[in-house]
Short mmCIF file of C-alpha atoms and ligand atoms in Angstrom, two decimals:
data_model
loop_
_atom_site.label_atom_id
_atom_site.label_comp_id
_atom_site.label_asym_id
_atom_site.label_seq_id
_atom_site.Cartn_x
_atom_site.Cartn_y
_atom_site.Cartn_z
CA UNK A 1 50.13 -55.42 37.97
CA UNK A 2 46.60 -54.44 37.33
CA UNK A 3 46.91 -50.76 35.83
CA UNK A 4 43.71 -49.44 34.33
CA UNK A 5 40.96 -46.36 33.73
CA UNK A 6 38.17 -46.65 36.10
CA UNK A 7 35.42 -45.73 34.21
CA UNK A 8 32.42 -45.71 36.95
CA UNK A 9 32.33 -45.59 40.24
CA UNK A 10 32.13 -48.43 42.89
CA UNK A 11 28.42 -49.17 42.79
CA UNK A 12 27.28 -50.92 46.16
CA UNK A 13 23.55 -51.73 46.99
CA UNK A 14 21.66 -49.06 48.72
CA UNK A 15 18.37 -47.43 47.94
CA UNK A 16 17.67 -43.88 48.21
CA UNK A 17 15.26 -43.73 51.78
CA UNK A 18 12.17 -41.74 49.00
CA UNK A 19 12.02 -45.51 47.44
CA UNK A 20 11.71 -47.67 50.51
CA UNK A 21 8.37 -48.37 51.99
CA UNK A 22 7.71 -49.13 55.38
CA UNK A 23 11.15 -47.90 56.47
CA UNK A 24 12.10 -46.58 59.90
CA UNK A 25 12.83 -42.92 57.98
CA UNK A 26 9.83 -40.73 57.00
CA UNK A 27 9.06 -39.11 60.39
CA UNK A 28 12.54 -37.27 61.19
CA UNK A 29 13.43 -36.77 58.02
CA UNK A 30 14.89 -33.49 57.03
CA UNK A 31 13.47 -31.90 53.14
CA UNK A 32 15.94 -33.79 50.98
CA UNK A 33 17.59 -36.87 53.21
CA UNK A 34 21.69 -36.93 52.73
CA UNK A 35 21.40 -40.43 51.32
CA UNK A 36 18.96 -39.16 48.85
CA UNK A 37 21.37 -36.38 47.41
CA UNK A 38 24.37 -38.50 47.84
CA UNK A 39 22.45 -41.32 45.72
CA UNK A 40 21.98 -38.87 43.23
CA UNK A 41 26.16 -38.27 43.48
CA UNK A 42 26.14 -42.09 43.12
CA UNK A 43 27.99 -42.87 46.38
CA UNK A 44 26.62 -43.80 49.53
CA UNK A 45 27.04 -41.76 53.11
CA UNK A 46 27.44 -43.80 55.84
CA UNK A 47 28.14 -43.96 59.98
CA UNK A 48 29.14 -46.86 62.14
CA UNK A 49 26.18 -48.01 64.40
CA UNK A 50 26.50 -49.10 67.62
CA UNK A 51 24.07 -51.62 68.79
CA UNK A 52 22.93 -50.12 72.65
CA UNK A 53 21.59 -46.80 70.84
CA UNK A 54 19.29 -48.26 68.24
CA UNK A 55 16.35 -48.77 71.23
CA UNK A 56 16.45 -44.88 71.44
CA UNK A 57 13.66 -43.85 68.75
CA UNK A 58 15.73 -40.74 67.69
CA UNK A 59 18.70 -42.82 66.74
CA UNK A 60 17.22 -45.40 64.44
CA UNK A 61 14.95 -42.69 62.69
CA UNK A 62 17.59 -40.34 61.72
CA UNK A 63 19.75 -43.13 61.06
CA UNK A 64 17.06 -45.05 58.70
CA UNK A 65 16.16 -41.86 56.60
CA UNK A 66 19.70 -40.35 56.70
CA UNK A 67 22.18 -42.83 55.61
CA UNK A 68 22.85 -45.55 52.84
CA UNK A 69 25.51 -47.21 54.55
CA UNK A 70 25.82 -48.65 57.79
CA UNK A 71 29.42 -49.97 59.57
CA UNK A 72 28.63 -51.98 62.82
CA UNK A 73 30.88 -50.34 65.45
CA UNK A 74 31.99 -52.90 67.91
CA UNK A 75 30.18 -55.70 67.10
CA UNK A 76 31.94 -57.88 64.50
CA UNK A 77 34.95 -57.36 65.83
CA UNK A 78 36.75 -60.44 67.30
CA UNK A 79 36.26 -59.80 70.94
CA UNK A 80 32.14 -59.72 70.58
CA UNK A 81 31.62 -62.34 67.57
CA UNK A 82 34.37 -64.65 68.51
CA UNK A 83 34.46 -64.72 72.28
CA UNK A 84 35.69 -67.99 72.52
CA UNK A 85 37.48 -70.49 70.51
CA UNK A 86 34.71 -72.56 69.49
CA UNK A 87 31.91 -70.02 70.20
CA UNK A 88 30.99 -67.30 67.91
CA UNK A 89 28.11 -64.58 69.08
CA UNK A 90 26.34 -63.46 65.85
CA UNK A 91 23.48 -61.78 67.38
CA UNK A 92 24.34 -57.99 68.08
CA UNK A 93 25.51 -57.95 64.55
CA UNK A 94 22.90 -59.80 62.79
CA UNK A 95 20.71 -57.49 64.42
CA UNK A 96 22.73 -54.55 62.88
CA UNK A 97 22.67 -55.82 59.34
CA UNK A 98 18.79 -56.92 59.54
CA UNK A 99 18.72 -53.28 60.71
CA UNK A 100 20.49 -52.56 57.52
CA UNK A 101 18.50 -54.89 55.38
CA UNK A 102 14.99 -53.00 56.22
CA UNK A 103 16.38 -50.26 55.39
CA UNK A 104 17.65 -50.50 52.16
CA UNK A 105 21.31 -49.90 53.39
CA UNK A 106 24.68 -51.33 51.95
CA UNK A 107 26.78 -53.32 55.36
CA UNK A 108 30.39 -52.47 55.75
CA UNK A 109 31.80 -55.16 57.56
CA UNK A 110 34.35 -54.14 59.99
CA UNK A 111 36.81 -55.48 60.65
CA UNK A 112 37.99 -59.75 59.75
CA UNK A 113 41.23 -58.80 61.79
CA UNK A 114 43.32 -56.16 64.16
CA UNK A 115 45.39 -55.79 66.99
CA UNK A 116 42.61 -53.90 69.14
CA UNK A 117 39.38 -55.80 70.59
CA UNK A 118 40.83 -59.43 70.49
CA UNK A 119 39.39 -61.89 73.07
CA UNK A 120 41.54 -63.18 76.02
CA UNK A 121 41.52 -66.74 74.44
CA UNK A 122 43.62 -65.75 70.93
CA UNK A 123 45.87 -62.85 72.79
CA UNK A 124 47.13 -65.20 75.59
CA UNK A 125 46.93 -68.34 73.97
CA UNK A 126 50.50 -68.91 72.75
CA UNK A 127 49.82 -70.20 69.48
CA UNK A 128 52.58 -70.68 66.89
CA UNK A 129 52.26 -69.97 63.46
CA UNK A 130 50.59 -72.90 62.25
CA UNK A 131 47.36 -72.96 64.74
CA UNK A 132 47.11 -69.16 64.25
CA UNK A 133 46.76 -69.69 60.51
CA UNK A 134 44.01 -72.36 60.89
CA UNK A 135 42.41 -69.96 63.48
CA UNK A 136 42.08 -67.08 61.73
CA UNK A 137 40.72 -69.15 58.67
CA UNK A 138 38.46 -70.51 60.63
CA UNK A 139 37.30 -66.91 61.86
CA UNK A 140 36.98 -65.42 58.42
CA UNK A 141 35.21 -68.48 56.99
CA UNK A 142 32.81 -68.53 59.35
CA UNK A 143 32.36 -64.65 60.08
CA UNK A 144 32.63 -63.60 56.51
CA UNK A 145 30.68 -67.12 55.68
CA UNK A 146 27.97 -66.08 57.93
CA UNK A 147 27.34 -62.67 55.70
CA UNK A 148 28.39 -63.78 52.68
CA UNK A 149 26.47 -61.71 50.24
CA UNK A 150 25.00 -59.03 52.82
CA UNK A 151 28.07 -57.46 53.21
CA UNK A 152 29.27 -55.11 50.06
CA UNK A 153 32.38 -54.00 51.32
CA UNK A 154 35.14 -55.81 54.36
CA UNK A 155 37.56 -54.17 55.98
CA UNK A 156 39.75 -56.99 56.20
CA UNK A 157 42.83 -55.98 58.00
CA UNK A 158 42.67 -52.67 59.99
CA UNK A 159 45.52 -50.93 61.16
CA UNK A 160 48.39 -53.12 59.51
CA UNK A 161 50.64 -50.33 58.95
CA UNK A 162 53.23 -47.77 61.56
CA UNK A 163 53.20 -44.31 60.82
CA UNK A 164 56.42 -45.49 58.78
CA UNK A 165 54.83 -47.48 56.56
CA UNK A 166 56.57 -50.75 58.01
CA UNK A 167 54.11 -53.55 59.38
CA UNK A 168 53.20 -53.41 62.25
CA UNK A 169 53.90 -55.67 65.46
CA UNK A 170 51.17 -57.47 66.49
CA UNK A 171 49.98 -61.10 67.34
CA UNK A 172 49.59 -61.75 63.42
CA UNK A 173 52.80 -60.16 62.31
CA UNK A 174 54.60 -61.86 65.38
CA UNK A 175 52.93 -65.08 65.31
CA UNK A 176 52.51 -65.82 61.72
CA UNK A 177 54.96 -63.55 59.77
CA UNK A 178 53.79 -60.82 57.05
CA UNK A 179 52.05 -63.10 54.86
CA UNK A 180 49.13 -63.22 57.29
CA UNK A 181 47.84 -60.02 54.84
CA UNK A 182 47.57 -62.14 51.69
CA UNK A 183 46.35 -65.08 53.96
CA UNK A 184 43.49 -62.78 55.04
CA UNK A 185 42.36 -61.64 51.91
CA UNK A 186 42.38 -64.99 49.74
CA UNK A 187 40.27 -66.28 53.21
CA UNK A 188 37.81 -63.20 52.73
CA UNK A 189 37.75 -64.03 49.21
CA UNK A 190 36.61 -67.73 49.36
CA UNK A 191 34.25 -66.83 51.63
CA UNK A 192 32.57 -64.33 50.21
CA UNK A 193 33.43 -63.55 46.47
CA UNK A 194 30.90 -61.05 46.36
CA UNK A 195 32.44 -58.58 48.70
CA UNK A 196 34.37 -55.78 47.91
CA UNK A 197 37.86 -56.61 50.03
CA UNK A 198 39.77 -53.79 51.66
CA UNK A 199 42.94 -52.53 53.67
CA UNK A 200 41.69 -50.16 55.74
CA UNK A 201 44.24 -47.28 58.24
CA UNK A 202 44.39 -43.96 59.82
CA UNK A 203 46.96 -41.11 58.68
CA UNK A 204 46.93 -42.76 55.34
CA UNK A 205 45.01 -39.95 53.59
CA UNK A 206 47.78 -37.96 52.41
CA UNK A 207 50.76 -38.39 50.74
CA UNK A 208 53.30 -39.70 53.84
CA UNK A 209 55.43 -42.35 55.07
CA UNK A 210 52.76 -44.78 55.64
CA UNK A 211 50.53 -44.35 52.60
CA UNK A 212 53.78 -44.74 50.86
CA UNK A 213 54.15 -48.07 52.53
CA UNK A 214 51.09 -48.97 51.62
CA UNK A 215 50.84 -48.36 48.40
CA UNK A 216 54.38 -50.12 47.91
CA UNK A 217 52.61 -52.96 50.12
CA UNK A 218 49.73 -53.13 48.22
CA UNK A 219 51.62 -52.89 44.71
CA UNK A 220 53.05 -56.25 45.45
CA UNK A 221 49.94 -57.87 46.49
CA UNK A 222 48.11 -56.84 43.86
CA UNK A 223 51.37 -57.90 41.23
CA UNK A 224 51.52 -61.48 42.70
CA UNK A 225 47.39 -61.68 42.23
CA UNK A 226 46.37 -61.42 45.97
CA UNK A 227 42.36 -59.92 45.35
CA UNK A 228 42.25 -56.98 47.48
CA UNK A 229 39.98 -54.44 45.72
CA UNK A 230 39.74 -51.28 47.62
CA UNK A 231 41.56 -49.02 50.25
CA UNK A 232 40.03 -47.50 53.23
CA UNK A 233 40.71 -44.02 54.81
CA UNK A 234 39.86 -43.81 58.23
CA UNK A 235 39.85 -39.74 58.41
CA UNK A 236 39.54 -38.93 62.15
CA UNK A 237 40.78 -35.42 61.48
CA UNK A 238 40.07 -32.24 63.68
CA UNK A 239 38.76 -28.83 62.72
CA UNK A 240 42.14 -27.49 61.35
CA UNK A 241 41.71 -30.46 58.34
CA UNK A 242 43.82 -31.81 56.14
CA UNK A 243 46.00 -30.60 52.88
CA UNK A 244 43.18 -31.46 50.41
CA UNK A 245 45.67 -31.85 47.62
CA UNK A 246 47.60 -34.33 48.69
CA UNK A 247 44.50 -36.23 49.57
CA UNK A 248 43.53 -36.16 46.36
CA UNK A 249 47.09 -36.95 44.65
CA UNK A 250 47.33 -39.59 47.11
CA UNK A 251 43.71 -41.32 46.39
CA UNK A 252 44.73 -40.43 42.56
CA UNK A 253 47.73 -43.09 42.70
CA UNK A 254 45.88 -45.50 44.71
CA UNK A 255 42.43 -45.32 42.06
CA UNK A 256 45.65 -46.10 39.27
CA UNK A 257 46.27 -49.24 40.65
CA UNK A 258 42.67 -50.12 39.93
CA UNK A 259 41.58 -49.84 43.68
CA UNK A 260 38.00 -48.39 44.79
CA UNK A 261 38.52 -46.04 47.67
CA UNK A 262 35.80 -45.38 50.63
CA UNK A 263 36.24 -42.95 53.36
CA UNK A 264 35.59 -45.64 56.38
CA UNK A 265 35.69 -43.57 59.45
CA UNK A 266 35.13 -39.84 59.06
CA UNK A 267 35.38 -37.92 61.93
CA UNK A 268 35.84 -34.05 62.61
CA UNK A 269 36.51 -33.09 66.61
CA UNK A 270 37.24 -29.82 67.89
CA UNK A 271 37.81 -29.15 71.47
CA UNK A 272 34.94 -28.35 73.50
CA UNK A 273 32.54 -26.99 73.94
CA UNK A 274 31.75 -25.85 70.14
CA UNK A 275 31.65 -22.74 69.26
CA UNK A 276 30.39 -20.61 65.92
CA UNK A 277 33.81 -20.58 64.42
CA UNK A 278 34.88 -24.34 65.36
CA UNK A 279 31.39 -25.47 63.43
CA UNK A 280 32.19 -23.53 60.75
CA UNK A 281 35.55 -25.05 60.77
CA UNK A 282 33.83 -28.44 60.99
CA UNK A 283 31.24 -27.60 58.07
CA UNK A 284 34.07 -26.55 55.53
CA UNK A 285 36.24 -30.03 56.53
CA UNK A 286 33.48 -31.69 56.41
CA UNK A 287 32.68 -29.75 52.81
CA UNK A 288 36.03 -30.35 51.54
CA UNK A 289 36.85 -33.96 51.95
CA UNK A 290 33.29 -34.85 50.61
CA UNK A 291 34.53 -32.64 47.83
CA UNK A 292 37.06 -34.82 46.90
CA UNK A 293 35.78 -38.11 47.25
CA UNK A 294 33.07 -37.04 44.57
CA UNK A 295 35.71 -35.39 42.30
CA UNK A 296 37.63 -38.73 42.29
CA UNK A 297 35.63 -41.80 40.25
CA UNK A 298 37.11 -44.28 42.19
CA UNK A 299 35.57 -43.21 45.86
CA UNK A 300 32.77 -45.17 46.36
CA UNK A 301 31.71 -44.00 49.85
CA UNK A 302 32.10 -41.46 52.99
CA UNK A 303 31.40 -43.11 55.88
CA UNK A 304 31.38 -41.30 59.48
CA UNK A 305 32.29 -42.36 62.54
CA UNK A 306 28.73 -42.42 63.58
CA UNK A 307 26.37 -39.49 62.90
CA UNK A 308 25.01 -38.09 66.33
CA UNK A 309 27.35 -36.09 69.00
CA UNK A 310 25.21 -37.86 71.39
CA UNK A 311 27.38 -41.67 70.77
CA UNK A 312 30.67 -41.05 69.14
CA UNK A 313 33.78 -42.69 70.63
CA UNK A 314 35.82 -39.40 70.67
CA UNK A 315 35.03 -37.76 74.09
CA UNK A 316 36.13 -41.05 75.88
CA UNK A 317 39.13 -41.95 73.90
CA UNK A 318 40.46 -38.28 73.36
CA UNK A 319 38.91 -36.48 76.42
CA UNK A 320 38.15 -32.69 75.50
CA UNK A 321 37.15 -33.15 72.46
CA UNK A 322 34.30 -33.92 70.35
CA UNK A 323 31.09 -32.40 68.99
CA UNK A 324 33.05 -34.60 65.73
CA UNK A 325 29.41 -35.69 63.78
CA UNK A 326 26.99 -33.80 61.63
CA UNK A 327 24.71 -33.84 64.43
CA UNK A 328 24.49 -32.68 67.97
CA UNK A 329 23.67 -34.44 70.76
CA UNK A 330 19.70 -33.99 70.33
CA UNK A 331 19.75 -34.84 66.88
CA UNK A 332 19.74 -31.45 64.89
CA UNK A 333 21.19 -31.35 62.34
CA UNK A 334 24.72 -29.22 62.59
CA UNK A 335 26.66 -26.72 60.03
CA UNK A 336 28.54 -29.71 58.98
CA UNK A 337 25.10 -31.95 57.96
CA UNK A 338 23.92 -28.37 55.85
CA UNK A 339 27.83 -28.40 54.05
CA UNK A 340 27.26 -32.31 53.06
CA UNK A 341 24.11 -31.43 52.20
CA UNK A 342 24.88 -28.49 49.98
CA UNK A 343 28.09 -30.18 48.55
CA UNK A 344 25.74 -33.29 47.43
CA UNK A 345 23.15 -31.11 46.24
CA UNK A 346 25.61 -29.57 43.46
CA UNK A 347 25.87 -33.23 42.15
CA UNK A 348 22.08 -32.87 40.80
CA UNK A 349 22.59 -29.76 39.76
CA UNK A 350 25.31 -30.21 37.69
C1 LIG B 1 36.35 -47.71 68.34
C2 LIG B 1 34.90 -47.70 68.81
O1 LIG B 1 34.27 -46.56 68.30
C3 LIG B 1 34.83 -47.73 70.30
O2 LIG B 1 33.48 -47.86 70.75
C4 LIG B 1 35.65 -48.91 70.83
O3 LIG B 1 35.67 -48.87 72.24
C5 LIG B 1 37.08 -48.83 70.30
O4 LIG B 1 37.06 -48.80 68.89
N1 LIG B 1 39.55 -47.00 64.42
C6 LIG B 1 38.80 -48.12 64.16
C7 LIG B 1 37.58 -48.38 64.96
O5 LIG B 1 39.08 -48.84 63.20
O6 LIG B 1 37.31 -49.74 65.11
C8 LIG B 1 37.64 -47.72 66.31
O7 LIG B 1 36.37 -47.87 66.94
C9 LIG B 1 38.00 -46.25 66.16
C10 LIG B 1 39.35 -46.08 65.52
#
């Protein structure tokens, strides 16, 4: 089993927004952009786009001079880039990572495989193991083949694991057996060497049934040579937070198995409508989980759920709740945005 130090930090490709010209950022931007101070952490801060908001001007300003990483939302998942067997739809993405590109921006990709968002034609097709296997390679060579090189960093199984830490039922664990994982990865991998290849779940930030699976999981992977590289922490977590310490203990054993760690999905909701206290709340989450992604070397990234109240997928999935990004539905920039800020700021200072 790989067992070593990490030394640096995952380094991905992003510029700080003050060193690219001609970018979508200057106008909106606040005194000292977020991706500016978190450059100067050496991580980059990121939010999941979502394609229908980037015609509204506010959007793709804040989001060019804010943020060094961008995850597209919806649109590489199977269901939009693979609607059909032998079609794939590259557009809304490509659009995304040109986006990206312009912008000086590291691409997450998300996600080369989950039980959510499938198309019609691979959920009802009855396939047995065999034709599943040669359809999902064919998926990842050509999806991952398609941005091989633009992408730093795959998600390339999301949502693998129960809250037990067993795997969990699905077409691929049904169809093909558990060995789909490994099949995944060593796919990702041939497609794009380059990319930084990762496990990604929810509820998998502290120290609990399923990051215990995991890491057992993972442990054998790694043993038997399988090249995943990182783990991915979803972190949709509400204003009460989360026990800090056994995030950190947790990422700690994880970062010892020679695995970089991002924060893919960062989230704080509160139930509506905000108040003083609950965005106070929010700030000192938000505060404390960047906290410990900078004081462990091997987080490379914290990447949000998005970054304006005015598109985030909480108020429709998890109705009374919300207000869960760093800023508000007009753009301003919230008590959580000044606690990032702040937090990143100490890195330059130090
Ligand atoms: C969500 C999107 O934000 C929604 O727009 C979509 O309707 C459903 O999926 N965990 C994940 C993400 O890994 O892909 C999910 O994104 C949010 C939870």
């Amino acid at each position: 089993m790989r067992s070593h130090a990490r030394l640096d930090r995952p380094r991905l490709q992003f510029a700080a927004a003050a060193l690219i010209a001609g970018s979508l950022a200057p106008a909106a931007a606040l005194a000292q952009p977020l991706r500016d101070l978190a450059s100067g952490c050496g991580i980059g801060i990121g939010a999941a786009v979502t394609y229908s908001a980037l015609n509204e001007p506010a959007y793709a300003t804040t989001l060019g001079a804010e943020l060094s990483v961008v995850t597209p939302e919806n649109e590489m998942k199977w269901s939009n880039i693979h609607p059909q067997r032998t079609q794939f739809s590259f557009d809304r993405a490509d659009a995304i990572v040109a986006l990206a590109e312009a912008n000086g921006m590291a691409v997450h990709g998300h996600t080369l495989l989950w039980h959510q968002q499938n198309p019609g034609w691979l959920t009802n097709g009855g396939f047995g193991r065999d034709e599943m296997i040669q359809i999902l390679a064919d998926h990842i060579d050509t999806v991952a083949g398609h941005y091989s090189g633009r992408v730093a960093v795959w998600d390339v199984v999301n949502e693998v694991f129960e809250s037990d830490g067993s795997l969990r039922r699905s077409i691929w664990l049904d169809r093909v057996g558990p060995d789909y994982i490994e099949l995944a990865f060593q796919l990702a991998s041939n497609a794009d060497p380059n990319a930084r290849l990762v496990i990604n779940d929810y509820s998998n930030e502290t120290i609990n049934a399923k990051s215990n699976g995991m890491y057992a999981f993972i442990s054998d992977l790694l043993a038997r040579g399988v090249p995943v590289h990182g783990i991915g922490f979803q972190l949709h977590v509400t204003t009460s937070g989360i026990n800090v310490q056994s995030f950190a203990d947790n990422m700690r054993r994880f970062a010892a198995l020679g695995l970089d760690i991002y924060i893919t999905e960062l989230d704080v909701r509160m139930q509506l409508p905000p108040t003083a206290a609950s965005l106070a709340a929010q700030a000192n989450v938000y505060r404390s989980i960047a906290g410990a992604c900078l004081d462990q070397p091997a987080c490379g990234g914290i990447w949000m759920w998005g970054f304006t109240d005015a598109h985030s997928w909480i108020p429709s999935f998890m109705p009374g709740w919300g207000a869960a990004l760093p800023f508000d539905e007009r753009y301003a920039p919230k008590p959580a945005y000044d606690a990032l800020s702040a937090r990143f700021a100490e890195c330059s200072a130090r």
